[in-house]
Amino acid sequence: MENNTNKTLLIIDDDQALVDRLLSLFGGIYDSHVAFTGETGLQLYSKLKKEKPVVICDVNLPDITGFDVCRSIKSEESGTYVMLFTAYNDESSACQVMKLMQIAMSTKSLKMMR
């Protein structure tokens, strides 16, 4: 039986404060990698995909959307765990997430993470 324990974390977010907070929470648990744009995140994911990383991605990135990042990752490896974060709490985002399936979505707030 294959061991499916993920030890690698890929954070894709342009918010340095949130990235720092996530690294303080998970850095000691996971081999953590960071990208500040979607395209850089996808390049890093391609290098890390054999390690089956858990991906935490912002929906609103400076170059492409987190939805696009998720679609691309899922097309390469459908079993990858992806969590999308957004500062927006709207039905449209929730519907897009449900269409992508196998991902989780959370509204982000640094207050929640303190």
PDB file of N, CA and C in Angstrom:
ATOM      1  N   MET A   1       0.842  -1.181   0.000  1.00  0.00           N
ATOM      2  CA  MET A   1       0.000   0.000   0.000  1.00  0.00           C
ATOM      3  C   MET A   1       0.887   1.245   0.000  1.00  0.00           C
ATOM      4  N   GLU A   2       0.564   2.194  -0.840  1.00  0.00           N
ATOM      5  CA  GLU A   2       1.351   3.414  -0.979  1.00  0.00           C
ATOM      6  C   GLU A   2       1.103   4.356   0.190  1.00  0.00           C
ATOM      7  N   ASN A   3       2.180   4.902   0.745  1.00  0.00           N
ATOM      8  CA  ASN A   3       2.070   5.885   1.810  1.00  0.00           C
ATOM      9  C   ASN A   3       1.742   7.236   1.188  1.00  0.00           C
ATOM     10  N   ASN A   4       0.607   7.810   1.534  1.00  0.00           N
ATOM     11  CA  ASN A   4       0.156   9.053   0.916  1.00  0.00           C
ATOM     12  C   ASN A   4       0.344  10.246   1.857  1.00  0.00           C
ATOM     13  N   THR A   5       1.359  10.168   2.752  1.00  0.00           N
ATOM     14  CA  THR A   5       1.618  11.248   3.682  1.00  0.00           C
ATOM     15  C   THR A   5       2.338  12.382   2.973  1.00  0.00           C
ATOM     16  N   ASN A   6       1.724  13.542   2.972  1.00  0.00           N
ATOM     17  CA  ASN A   6       2.315  14.711   2.313  1.00  0.00           C
ATOM     18  C   ASN A   6       3.250  15.408   3.285  1.00  0.00           C
ATOM     19  N   LYS A   7       4.485  15.593   2.873  1.00  0.00           N
ATOM     20  CA  LYS A   7       5.475  16.282   3.702  1.00  0.00           C
ATOM     21  C   LYS A   7       5.904  17.597   3.082  1.00  0.00           C
ATOM     22  N   THR A   8       5.356  17.939   1.932  1.00  0.00           N
ATOM     23  CA  THR A   8       5.747  19.136   1.207  1.00  0.00           C
ATOM     24  C   THR A   8       4.545  20.067   1.092  1.00  0.00           C
ATOM     25  N   LEU A   9       4.786  21.355   1.338  1.00  0.00           N
ATOM     26  CA  LEU A   9       3.750  22.370   1.268  1.00  0.00           C
ATOM     27  C   LEU A   9       4.175  23.436   0.274  1.00  0.00           C
ATOM     28  N   LEU A  10       3.261  23.803  -0.618  1.00  0.00           N
ATOM     29  CA  LEU A  10       3.487  24.890  -1.563  1.00  0.00           C
ATOM     30  C   LEU A  10       2.463  25.981  -1.283  1.00  0.00           C
ATOM     31  N   ILE A  11       2.950  27.152  -0.899  1.00  0.00           N
ATOM     32  CA  ILE A  11       2.097  28.306  -0.630  1.00  0.00           C
ATOM     33  C   ILE A  11       2.220  29.262  -1.812  1.00  0.00           C
ATOM     34  N   ILE A  12       1.081  29.597  -2.421  1.00  0.00           N
ATOM     35  CA  ILE A  12       1.062  30.540  -3.545  1.00  0.00           C
ATOM     36  C   ILE A  12       0.186  31.710  -3.125  1.00  0.00           C
ATOM     37  N   ASP A  13       0.816  32.814  -2.760  1.00  0.00           N
ATOM     38  CA  ASP A  13       0.082  33.983  -2.286  1.00  0.00           C
ATOM     39  C   ASP A  13       0.979  35.205  -2.383  1.00  0.00           C
ATOM     40  N   ASP A  14       0.419  36.341  -2.771  1.00  0.00           N
ATOM     41  CA  ASP A  14       1.210  37.567  -2.894  1.00  0.00           C
ATOM     42  C   ASP A  14       1.189  38.415  -1.623  1.00  0.00           C
ATOM     43  N   ASP A  15       0.534  37.945  -0.586  1.00  0.00           N
ATOM     44  CA  ASP A  15       0.442  38.658   0.687  1.00  0.00           C
ATOM     45  C   ASP A  15       1.541  38.161   1.625  1.00  0.00           C
ATOM     46  N   GLN A  16       2.619  38.932   1.752  1.00  0.00           N
ATOM     47  CA  GLN A  16       3.777  38.522   2.549  1.00  0.00           C
ATOM     48  C   GLN A  16       3.398  38.225   4.001  1.00  0.00           C
ATOM     49  N   ALA A  17       2.500  39.031   4.586  1.00  0.00           N
ATOM     50  CA  ALA A  17       2.107  38.808   5.982  1.00  0.00           C
ATOM     51  C   ALA A  17       1.421  37.454   6.153  1.00  0.00           C
ATOM     52  N   LEU A  18       0.541  37.108   5.227  1.00  0.00           N
ATOM     53  CA  LEU A  18      -0.136  35.809   5.313  1.00  0.00           C
ATOM     54  C   LEU A  18       0.849  34.671   5.081  1.00  0.00           C
ATOM     55  N   VAL A  19       1.732  34.827   4.121  1.00  0.00           N
ATOM     56  CA  VAL A  19       2.756  33.804   3.868  1.00  0.00           C
ATOM     57  C   VAL A  19       3.596  33.586   5.125  1.00  0.00           C
ATOM     58  N   ASP A  20       4.023  34.666   5.763  1.00  0.00           N
ATOM     59  CA  ASP A  20       4.818  34.546   6.988  1.00  0.00           C
ATOM     60  C   ASP A  20       4.048  33.811   8.079  1.00  0.00           C
ATOM     61  N   ARG A  21       2.768  34.114   8.188  1.00  0.00           N
ATOM     62  CA  ARG A  21       1.924  33.457   9.201  1.00  0.00           C
ATOM     63  C   ARG A  21       1.777  31.967   8.899  1.00  0.00           C
ATOM     64  N   LEU A  22       1.536  31.624   7.646  1.00  0.00           N
ATOM     65  CA  LEU A  22       1.415  30.212   7.269  1.00  0.00           C
ATOM     66  C   LEU A  22       2.735  29.473   7.509  1.00  0.00           C
ATOM     67  N   LEU A  23       3.842  30.120   7.194  1.00  0.00           N
ATOM     68  CA  LEU A  23       5.145  29.493   7.436  1.00  0.00           C
ATOM     69  C   LEU A  23       5.391  29.295   8.922  1.00  0.00           C
ATOM     70  N   SER A  24       4.941  30.235   9.750  1.00  0.00           N
ATOM     71  CA  SER A  24       5.118  30.058  11.200  1.00  0.00           C
ATOM     72  C   SER A  24       4.255  28.909  11.723  1.00  0.00           C
ATOM     73  N   LEU A  25       3.107  28.691  11.082  1.00  0.00           N
ATOM     74  CA  LEU A  25       2.226  27.596  11.498  1.00  0.00           C
ATOM     75  C   LEU A  25       2.683  26.236  10.983  1.00  0.00           C
ATOM     76  N   PHE A  26       3.144  26.181   9.736  1.00  0.00           N
ATOM     77  CA  PHE A  26       3.419  24.905   9.079  1.00  0.00           C
ATOM     78  C   PHE A  26       4.877  24.627   8.769  1.00  0.00           C
ATOM     79  N   GLY A  27       5.722  25.643   8.889  1.00  0.00           N
ATOM     80  CA  GLY A  27       7.119  25.498   8.489  1.00  0.00           C
ATOM     81  C   GLY A  27       7.871  24.386   9.196  1.00  0.00           C
ATOM     82  N   GLY A  28       7.546  24.127  10.445  1.00  0.00           N
ATOM     83  CA  GLY A  28       8.210  23.060  11.183  1.00  0.00           C
ATOM     84  C   GLY A  28       7.660  21.679  10.890  1.00  0.00           C
ATOM     85  N   ILE A  29       6.523  21.633  10.230  1.00  0.00           N
ATOM     86  CA  ILE A  29       5.851  20.363   9.934  1.00  0.00           C
ATOM     87  C   ILE A  29       6.131  19.921   8.500  1.00  0.00           C
ATOM     88  N   TYR A  30       6.109  20.876   7.588  1.00  0.00           N
ATOM     89  CA  TYR A  30       6.254  20.604   6.160  1.00  0.00           C
ATOM     90  C   TYR A  30       7.539  21.198   5.604  1.00  0.00           C
ATOM     91  N   ASP A  31       8.043  20.585   4.557  1.00  0.00           N
ATOM     92  CA  ASP A  31       9.091  21.181   3.740  1.00  0.00           C
ATOM     93  C   ASP A  31       8.361  22.229   2.897  1.00  0.00           C
ATOM     94  N   SER A  32       8.470  23.497   3.290  1.00  0.00           N
ATOM     95  CA  SER A  32       7.626  24.549   2.722  1.00  0.00           C
ATOM     96  C   SER A  32       8.310  25.319   1.610  1.00  0.00           C
ATOM     97  N   HIS A  33       7.533  25.623   0.574  1.00  0.00           N
ATOM     98  CA  HIS A  33       7.989  26.387  -0.585  1.00  0.00           C
ATOM     99  C   HIS A  33       6.979  27.494  -0.833  1.00  0.00           C
ATOM    100  N   VAL A  34       7.454  28.649  -1.333  1.00  0.00           N
ATOM    101  CA  VAL A  34       6.596  29.813  -1.510  1.00  0.00           C
ATOM    102  C   VAL A  34       6.754  30.382  -2.910  1.00  0.00           C
ATOM    103  N   ALA A  35       5.615  30.784  -3.479  1.00  0.00           N
ATOM    104  CA  ALA A  35       5.600  31.530  -4.740  1.00  0.00           C
ATOM    105  C   ALA A  35       4.651  32.704  -4.549  1.00  0.00           C
ATOM    106  N   PHE A  36       5.020  33.861  -5.106  1.00  0.00           N
ATOM    107  CA  PHE A  36       4.209  35.065  -4.940  1.00  0.00           C
ATOM    108  C   PHE A  36       3.352  35.385  -6.157  1.00  0.00           C
ATOM    109  N   THR A  37       3.442  34.567  -7.208  1.00  0.00           N
ATOM    110  CA  THR A  37       2.568  34.708  -8.381  1.00  0.00           C
ATOM    111  C   THR A  37       2.080  33.318  -8.781  1.00  0.00           C
ATOM    112  N   GLY A  38       0.992  33.292  -9.536  1.00  0.00           N
ATOM    113  CA  GLY A  38       0.455  32.020  -9.995  1.00  0.00           C
ATOM    114  C   GLY A  38       1.398  31.284 -10.930  1.00  0.00           C
ATOM    115  N   GLU A  39       1.980  32.000 -11.883  1.00  0.00           N
ATOM    116  CA  GLU A  39       2.891  31.365 -12.845  1.00  0.00           C
ATOM    117  C   GLU A  39       4.112  30.771 -12.153  1.00  0.00           C
ATOM    118  N   THR A  40       4.687  31.512 -11.195  1.00  0.00           N
ATOM    119  CA  THR A  40       5.824  30.992 -10.438  1.00  0.00           C
ATOM    120  C   THR A  40       5.403  29.783  -9.621  1.00  0.00           C
ATOM    121  N   GLY A  41       4.199  29.843  -9.069  1.00  0.00           N
ATOM    122  CA  GLY A  41       3.666  28.713  -8.314  1.00  0.00           C
ATOM    123  C   GLY A  41       3.529  27.460  -9.168  1.00  0.00           C
ATOM    124  N   LEU A  42       3.052  27.636 -10.392  1.00  0.00           N
ATOM    125  CA  LEU A  42       2.911  26.481 -11.294  1.00  0.00           C
ATOM    126  C   LEU A  42       4.274  25.908 -11.681  1.00  0.00           C
ATOM    127  N   GLN A  43       5.251  26.768 -11.900  1.00  0.00           N
ATOM    128  CA  GLN A  43       6.601  26.283 -12.207  1.00  0.00           C
ATOM    129  C   GLN A  43       7.169  25.507 -11.030  1.00  0.00           C
ATOM    130  N   LEU A  44       6.967  26.034  -9.836  1.00  0.00           N
ATOM    131  CA  LEU A  44       7.456  25.356  -8.633  1.00  0.00           C
ATOM    132  C   LEU A  44       6.706  24.050  -8.417  1.00  0.00           C
ATOM    133  N   TYR A  45       5.397  24.048  -8.655  1.00  0.00           N
ATOM    134  CA  TYR A  45       4.617  22.814  -8.526  1.00  0.00           C
ATOM    135  C   TYR A  45       5.156  21.730  -9.466  1.00  0.00           C
ATOM    136  N   SER A  46       5.482  22.103 -10.693  1.00  0.00           N
ATOM    137  CA  SER A  46       6.011  21.115 -11.650  1.00  0.00           C
ATOM    138  C   SER A  46       7.283  20.462 -11.131  1.00  0.00           C
ATOM    139  N   LYS A  47       8.106  21.231 -10.437  1.00  0.00           N
ATOM    140  CA  LYS A  47       9.340  20.684  -9.857  1.00  0.00           C
ATOM    141  C   LYS A  47       9.068  19.812  -8.631  1.00  0.00           C
ATOM    142  N   LEU A  48       7.985  20.108  -7.921  1.00  0.00           N
ATOM    143  CA  LEU A  48       7.684  19.427  -6.656  1.00  0.00           C
ATOM    144  C   LEU A  48       6.657  18.304  -6.778  1.00  0.00           C
ATOM    145  N   LYS A  49       6.014  18.151  -7.928  1.00  0.00           N
ATOM    146  CA  LYS A  49       4.841  17.258  -8.004  1.00  0.00           C
ATOM    147  C   LYS A  49       5.136  15.811  -7.641  1.00  0.00           C
ATOM    148  N   LYS A  50       6.356  15.349  -7.821  1.00  0.00           N
ATOM    149  CA  LYS A  50       6.693  13.975  -7.419  1.00  0.00           C
ATOM    150  C   LYS A  50       6.624  13.802  -5.904  1.00  0.00           C
ATOM    151  N   GLU A  51       6.759  14.917  -5.184  1.00  0.00           N
ATOM    152  CA  GLU A  51       6.683  14.890  -3.723  1.00  0.00           C
ATOM    153  C   GLU A  51       5.243  15.002  -3.220  1.00  0.00           C
ATOM    154  N   LYS A  52       4.288  15.121  -4.133  1.00  0.00           N
ATOM    155  CA  LYS A  52       2.861  15.237  -3.816  1.00  0.00           C
ATOM    156  C   LYS A  52       2.592  16.340  -2.788  1.00  0.00           C
ATOM    157  N   PRO A  53       2.922  17.587  -3.145  1.00  0.00           N
ATOM    158  CA  PRO A  53       2.739  18.673  -2.181  1.00  0.00           C
ATOM    159  C   PRO A  53       1.274  18.995  -1.911  1.00  0.00           C
ATOM    160  N   VAL A  54       1.020  19.483  -0.712  1.00  0.00           N
ATOM    161  CA  VAL A  54      -0.247  20.124  -0.394  1.00  0.00           C
ATOM    162  C   VAL A  54      -0.088  21.561  -0.869  1.00  0.00           C
ATOM    163  N   VAL A  55      -1.094  22.102  -1.541  1.00  0.00           N
ATOM    164  CA  VAL A  55      -1.004  23.447  -2.104  1.00  0.00           C
ATOM    165  C   VAL A  55      -2.016  24.353  -1.419  1.00  0.00           C
ATOM    166  N   ILE A  56      -1.533  25.489  -0.916  1.00  0.00           N
ATOM    167  CA  ILE A  56      -2.392  26.542  -0.384  1.00  0.00           C
ATOM    168  C   ILE A  56      -2.236  27.725  -1.329  1.00  0.00           C
ATOM    169  N   CYS A  57      -3.350  28.174  -1.914  1.00  0.00           N
ATOM    170  CA  CYS A  57      -3.270  29.188  -2.967  1.00  0.00           C
ATOM    171  C   CYS A  57      -4.326  30.273  -2.781  1.00  0.00           C
ATOM    172  N   ASP A  58      -3.904  31.509  -2.954  1.00  0.00           N
ATOM    173  CA  ASP A  58      -4.826  32.641  -2.941  1.00  0.00           C
ATOM    174  C   ASP A  58      -5.635  32.632  -4.237  1.00  0.00           C
ATOM    175  N   VAL A  59      -6.883  33.044  -4.166  1.00  0.00           N
ATOM    176  CA  VAL A  59      -7.709  33.144  -5.360  1.00  0.00           C
ATOM    177  C   VAL A  59      -7.288  34.343  -6.205  1.00  0.00           C
ATOM    178  N   ASN A  60      -6.979  35.451  -5.559  1.00  0.00           N
ATOM    179  CA  ASN A  60      -6.699  36.706  -6.262  1.00  0.00           C
ATOM    180  C   ASN A  60      -5.192  36.957  -6.310  1.00  0.00           C
ATOM    181  N   LEU A  61      -4.540  36.454  -7.341  1.00  0.00           N
ATOM    182  CA  LEU A  61      -3.100  36.621  -7.527  1.00  0.00           C
ATOM    183  C   LEU A  61      -2.834  37.732  -8.537  1.00  0.00           C
ATOM    184  N   PRO A  62      -1.610  38.278  -8.556  1.00  0.00           N
ATOM    185  CA  PRO A  62      -1.347  39.407  -9.457  1.00  0.00           C
ATOM    186  C   PRO A  62      -1.341  39.065 -10.945  1.00  0.00           C
ATOM    187  N   ASP A  63      -1.118  37.802 -11.300  1.00  0.00           N
ATOM    188  CA  ASP A  63      -1.011  37.471 -12.728  1.00  0.00           C
ATOM    189  C   ASP A  63      -2.151  36.599 -13.236  1.00  0.00           C
ATOM    190  N   ILE A  64      -2.446  35.515 -12.575  1.00  0.00           N
ATOM    191  CA  ILE A  64      -3.558  34.633 -12.956  1.00  0.00           C
ATOM    192  C   ILE A  64      -4.355  34.311 -11.695  1.00  0.00           C
ATOM    193  N   THR A  65      -5.556  33.792 -11.849  1.00  0.00           N
ATOM    194  CA  THR A  65      -6.371  33.500 -10.670  1.00  0.00           C
ATOM    195  C   THR A  65      -5.952  32.185 -10.026  1.00  0.00           C
ATOM    196  N   GLY A  66      -6.279  32.066  -8.762  1.00  0.00           N
ATOM    197  CA  GLY A  66      -6.065  30.806  -8.066  1.00  0.00           C
ATOM    198  C   GLY A  66      -6.872  29.677  -8.688  1.00  0.00           C
ATOM    199  N   PHE A  67      -8.019  30.012  -9.285  1.00  0.00           N
ATOM    200  CA  PHE A  67      -8.815  29.001  -9.981  1.00  0.00           C
ATOM    201  C   PHE A  67      -8.028  28.439 -11.165  1.00  0.00           C
ATOM    202  N   ASP A  68      -7.336  29.327 -11.902  1.00  0.00           N
ATOM    203  CA  ASP A  68      -6.515  28.875 -13.024  1.00  0.00           C
ATOM    204  C   ASP A  68      -5.359  28.009 -12.539  1.00  0.00           C
ATOM    205  N   VAL A  69      -4.754  28.409 -11.433  1.00  0.00           N
ATOM    206  CA  VAL A  69      -3.671  27.610 -10.841  1.00  0.00           C
ATOM    207  C   VAL A  69      -4.195  26.222 -10.489  1.00  0.00           C
ATOM    208  N   CYS A  70      -5.346  26.190  -9.836  1.00  0.00           N
ATOM    209  CA  CYS A  70      -5.938  24.915  -9.433  1.00  0.00           C
ATOM    210  C   CYS A  70      -6.257  24.033 -10.633  1.00  0.00           C
ATOM    211  N   ARG A  71      -6.866  24.608 -11.660  1.00  0.00           N
ATOM    212  CA  ARG A  71      -7.181  23.831 -12.872  1.00  0.00           C
ATOM    213  C   ARG A  71      -5.917  23.217 -13.471  1.00  0.00           C
ATOM    214  N   SER A  72      -4.870  24.003 -13.538  1.00  0.00           N
ATOM    215  CA  SER A  72      -3.615  23.525 -14.119  1.00  0.00           C
ATOM    216  C   SER A  72      -3.014  22.404 -13.282  1.00  0.00           C
ATOM    217  N   ILE A  73      -3.012  22.576 -11.969  1.00  0.00           N
ATOM    218  CA  ILE A  73      -2.475  21.543 -11.075  1.00  0.00           C
ATOM    219  C   ILE A  73      -3.307  20.275 -11.188  1.00  0.00           C
ATOM    220  N   LYS A  74      -4.617  20.414 -11.174  1.00  0.00           N
ATOM    221  CA  LYS A  74      -5.502  19.245 -11.254  1.00  0.00           C
ATOM    222  C   LYS A  74      -5.373  18.528 -12.598  1.00  0.00           C
ATOM    223  N   SER A  75      -5.042  19.267 -13.653  1.00  0.00           N
ATOM    224  CA  SER A  75      -4.864  18.613 -14.957  1.00  0.00           C
ATOM    225  C   SER A  75      -3.569  17.796 -14.980  1.00  0.00           C
ATOM    226  N   GLU A  76      -2.569  18.223 -14.206  1.00  0.00           N
ATOM    227  CA  GLU A  76      -1.318  17.469 -14.121  1.00  0.00           C
ATOM    228  C   GLU A  76      -1.427  16.291 -13.164  1.00  0.00           C
ATOM    229  N   GLU A  77      -2.078  16.519 -12.031  1.00  0.00           N
ATOM    230  CA  GLU A  77      -2.168  15.496 -10.979  1.00  0.00           C
ATOM    231  C   GLU A  77      -3.473  15.710 -10.221  1.00  0.00           C
ATOM    232  N   SER A  78      -4.499  14.959 -10.602  1.00  0.00           N
ATOM    233  CA  SER A  78      -5.834  15.185 -10.053  1.00  0.00           C
ATOM    234  C   SER A  78      -5.926  14.912  -8.555  1.00  0.00           C
ATOM    235  N   GLY A  79      -5.018  14.133  -8.002  1.00  0.00           N
ATOM    236  CA  GLY A  79      -5.079  13.798  -6.584  1.00  0.00           C
ATOM    237  C   GLY A  79      -4.404  14.799  -5.666  1.00  0.00           C
ATOM    238  N   THR A  80      -3.877  15.881  -6.210  1.00  0.00           N
ATOM    239  CA  THR A  80      -3.203  16.880  -5.386  1.00  0.00           C
ATOM    240  C   THR A  80      -4.217  17.614  -4.511  1.00  0.00           C
ATOM    241  N   TYR A  81      -3.881  17.767  -3.242  1.00  0.00           N
ATOM    242  CA  TYR A  81      -4.725  18.519  -2.319  1.00  0.00           C
ATOM    243  C   TYR A  81      -4.454  20.007  -2.503  1.00  0.00           C
ATOM    244  N   VAL A  82      -5.504  20.762  -2.806  1.00  0.00           N
ATOM    245  CA  VAL A  82      -5.383  22.204  -3.016  1.00  0.00           C
ATOM    246  C   VAL A  82      -6.394  22.904  -2.113  1.00  0.00           C
ATOM    247  N   MET A  83      -5.918  23.901  -1.369  1.00  0.00           N
ATOM    248  CA  MET A  83      -6.809  24.744  -0.581  1.00  0.00           C
ATOM    249  C   MET A  83      -6.705  26.153  -1.134  1.00  0.00           C
ATOM    250  N   LEU A  84      -7.843  26.699  -1.550  1.00  0.00           N
ATOM    251  CA  LEU A  84      -7.885  28.069  -2.048  1.00  0.00           C
ATOM    252  C   LEU A  84      -8.313  28.994  -0.919  1.00  0.00           C
ATOM    253  N   PHE A  85      -7.608  30.109  -0.792  1.00  0.00           N
ATOM    254  CA  PHE A  85      -7.953  31.148   0.175  1.00  0.00           C
ATOM    255  C   PHE A  85      -8.429  32.377  -0.575  1.00  0.00           C
ATOM    256  N   THR A  86      -9.359  33.089   0.020  1.00  0.00           N
ATOM    257  CA  THR A  86      -9.798  34.359  -0.566  1.00  0.00           C
ATOM    258  C   THR A  86     -10.234  35.312   0.533  1.00  0.00           C
ATOM    259  N   ALA A  87     -10.040  36.577   0.295  1.00  0.00           N
ATOM    260  CA  ALA A  87     -10.530  37.602   1.213  1.00  0.00           C
ATOM    261  C   ALA A  87     -11.999  37.909   0.916  1.00  0.00           C
ATOM    262  N   TYR A  88     -12.505  37.374  -0.193  1.00  0.00           N
ATOM    263  CA  TYR A  88     -13.870  37.653  -0.613  1.00  0.00           C
ATOM    264  C   TYR A  88     -14.779  36.508  -0.196  1.00  0.00           C
ATOM    265  N   ASN A  89     -15.956  36.851   0.268  1.00  0.00           N
ATOM    266  CA  ASN A  89     -16.925  35.846   0.704  1.00  0.00           C
ATOM    267  C   ASN A  89     -18.153  35.987  -0.194  1.00  0.00           C
ATOM    268  N   ASP A  90     -18.058  35.386  -1.402  1.00  0.00           N
ATOM    269  CA  ASP A  90     -19.170  35.528  -2.338  1.00  0.00           C
ATOM    270  C   ASP A  90     -19.557  34.178  -2.946  1.00  0.00           C
ATOM    271  N   GLU A  91     -20.793  34.119  -3.413  1.00  0.00           N
ATOM    272  CA  GLU A  91     -21.317  32.882  -3.992  1.00  0.00           C
ATOM    273  C   GLU A  91     -20.585  32.472  -5.262  1.00  0.00           C
ATOM    274  N   SER A  92     -20.181  33.435  -6.061  1.00  0.00           N
ATOM    275  CA  SER A  92     -19.510  33.137  -7.322  1.00  0.00           C
ATOM    276  C   SER A  92     -18.229  32.339  -7.091  1.00  0.00           C
ATOM    277  N   SER A  93     -17.421  32.767  -6.121  1.00  0.00           N
ATOM    278  CA  SER A  93     -16.184  32.046  -5.807  1.00  0.00           C
ATOM    279  C   SER A  93     -16.491  30.651  -5.298  1.00  0.00           C
ATOM    280  N   ALA A  94     -17.479  30.547  -4.427  1.00  0.00           N
ATOM    281  CA  ALA A  94     -17.850  29.243  -3.883  1.00  0.00           C
ATOM    282  C   ALA A  94     -18.315  28.298  -4.991  1.00  0.00           C
ATOM    283  N   CYS A  95     -19.068  28.804  -5.944  1.00  0.00           N
ATOM    284  CA  CYS A  95     -19.549  27.974  -7.059  1.00  0.00           C
ATOM    285  C   CYS A  95     -18.387  27.495  -7.927  1.00  0.00           C
ATOM    286  N   GLN A  96     -17.420  28.376  -8.183  1.00  0.00           N
ATOM    287  CA  GLN A  96     -16.262  27.976  -8.980  1.00  0.00           C
ATOM    288  C   GLN A  96     -15.473  26.868  -8.267  1.00  0.00           C
ATOM    289  N   VAL A  97     -15.353  26.994  -6.958  1.00  0.00           N
ATOM    290  CA  VAL A  97     -14.640  25.972  -6.183  1.00  0.00           C
ATOM    291  C   VAL A  97     -15.367  24.640  -6.282  1.00  0.00           C
ATOM    292  N   MET A  98     -16.664  24.655  -6.149  1.00  0.00           N
ATOM    293  CA  MET A  98     -17.429  23.413  -6.210  1.00  0.00           C
ATOM    294  C   MET A  98     -17.278  22.743  -7.570  1.00  0.00           C
ATOM    295  N   LYS A  99     -17.169  23.547  -8.631  1.00  0.00           N
ATOM    296  CA  LYS A  99     -16.984  22.986  -9.970  1.00  0.00           C
ATOM    297  C   LYS A  99     -15.614  22.318 -10.099  1.00  0.00           C
ATOM    298  N   LEU A 100     -14.610  22.879  -9.432  1.00  0.00           N
ATOM    299  CA  LEU A 100     -13.268  22.310  -9.509  1.00  0.00           C
ATOM    300  C   LEU A 100     -13.146  21.020  -8.693  1.00  0.00           C
ATOM    301  N   MET A 101     -13.947  20.882  -7.656  1.00  0.00           N
ATOM    302  CA  MET A 101     -13.982  19.701  -6.785  1.00  0.00           C
ATOM    303  C   MET A 101     -12.614  19.341  -6.220  1.00  0.00           C
ATOM    304  N   GLN A 102     -12.623  18.481  -5.220  1.00  0.00           N
ATOM    305  CA  GLN A 102     -11.431  17.977  -4.547  1.00  0.00           C
ATOM    306  C   GLN A 102     -10.528  19.082  -4.021  1.00  0.00           C
ATOM    307  N   ILE A 103     -11.103  20.221  -3.764  1.00  0.00           N
ATOM    308  CA  ILE A 103     -10.331  21.295  -3.163  1.00  0.00           C
ATOM    309  C   ILE A 103     -11.145  21.900  -2.041  1.00  0.00           C
ATOM    310  N   ALA A 104     -10.480  22.567  -1.156  1.00  0.00           N
ATOM    311  CA  ALA A 104     -11.160  23.252  -0.071  1.00  0.00           C
ATOM    312  C   ALA A 104     -11.002  24.745  -0.283  1.00  0.00           C
ATOM    313  N   MET A 105     -11.942  25.511   0.234  1.00  0.00           N
ATOM    314  CA  MET A 105     -11.846  26.965   0.120  1.00  0.00           C
ATOM    315  C   MET A 105     -12.148  27.575   1.473  1.00  0.00           C
ATOM    316  N   SER A 106     -11.415  28.597   1.814  1.00  0.00           N
ATOM    317  CA  SER A 106     -11.624  29.291   3.068  1.00  0.00           C
ATOM    318  C   SER A 106     -11.457  30.779   2.851  1.00  0.00           C
ATOM    319  N   THR A 107     -12.296  31.578   3.517  1.00  0.00           N
ATOM    320  CA  THR A 107     -12.049  33.009   3.481  1.00  0.00           C
ATOM    321  C   THR A 107     -10.910  33.273   4.444  1.00  0.00           C
ATOM    322  N   LYS A 108      -9.958  34.098   4.026  1.00  0.00           N
ATOM    323  CA  LYS A 108      -8.781  34.295   4.861  1.00  0.00           C
ATOM    324  C   LYS A 108      -8.891  35.566   5.675  1.00  0.00           C
ATOM    325  N   SER A 109      -8.361  35.462   6.840  1.00  0.00           N
ATOM    326  CA  SER A 109      -8.300  36.601   7.735  1.00  0.00           C
ATOM    327  C   SER A 109      -7.129  36.375   8.673  1.00  0.00           C
ATOM    328  N   LEU A 110      -6.238  37.321   8.741  1.00  0.00           N
ATOM    329  CA  LEU A 110      -5.125  37.177   9.680  1.00  0.00           C
ATOM    330  C   LEU A 110      -5.626  37.152  11.112  1.00  0.00           C
ATOM    331  N   LYS A 111      -6.771  37.776  11.374  1.00  0.00           N
ATOM    332  CA  LYS A 111      -7.352  37.737  12.719  1.00  0.00           C
ATOM    333  C   LYS A 111      -7.701  36.308  13.108  1.00  0.00           C
ATOM    334  N   MET A 112      -8.206  35.520  12.132  1.00  0.00           N
ATOM    335  CA  MET A 112      -8.561  34.125  12.400  1.00  0.00           C
ATOM    336  C   MET A 112      -7.331  33.309  12.758  1.00  0.00           C
ATOM    337  N   MET A 113      -6.195  33.665  12.207  1.00  0.00           N
ATOM    338  CA  MET A 113      -5.008  32.842  12.347  1.00  0.00           C
ATOM    339  C   MET A 113      -4.169  33.225  13.570  1.00  0.00           C
ATOM    340  N   ARG A 114      -4.556  34.238  14.297  1.00  0.00           N
ATOM    341  CA  ARG A 114      -3.782  34.668  15.471  1.00  0.00           C
ATOM    342  C   ARG A 114      -4.074  33.831  16.662  1.00  0.00           C
TER     343      ARG A 114
END
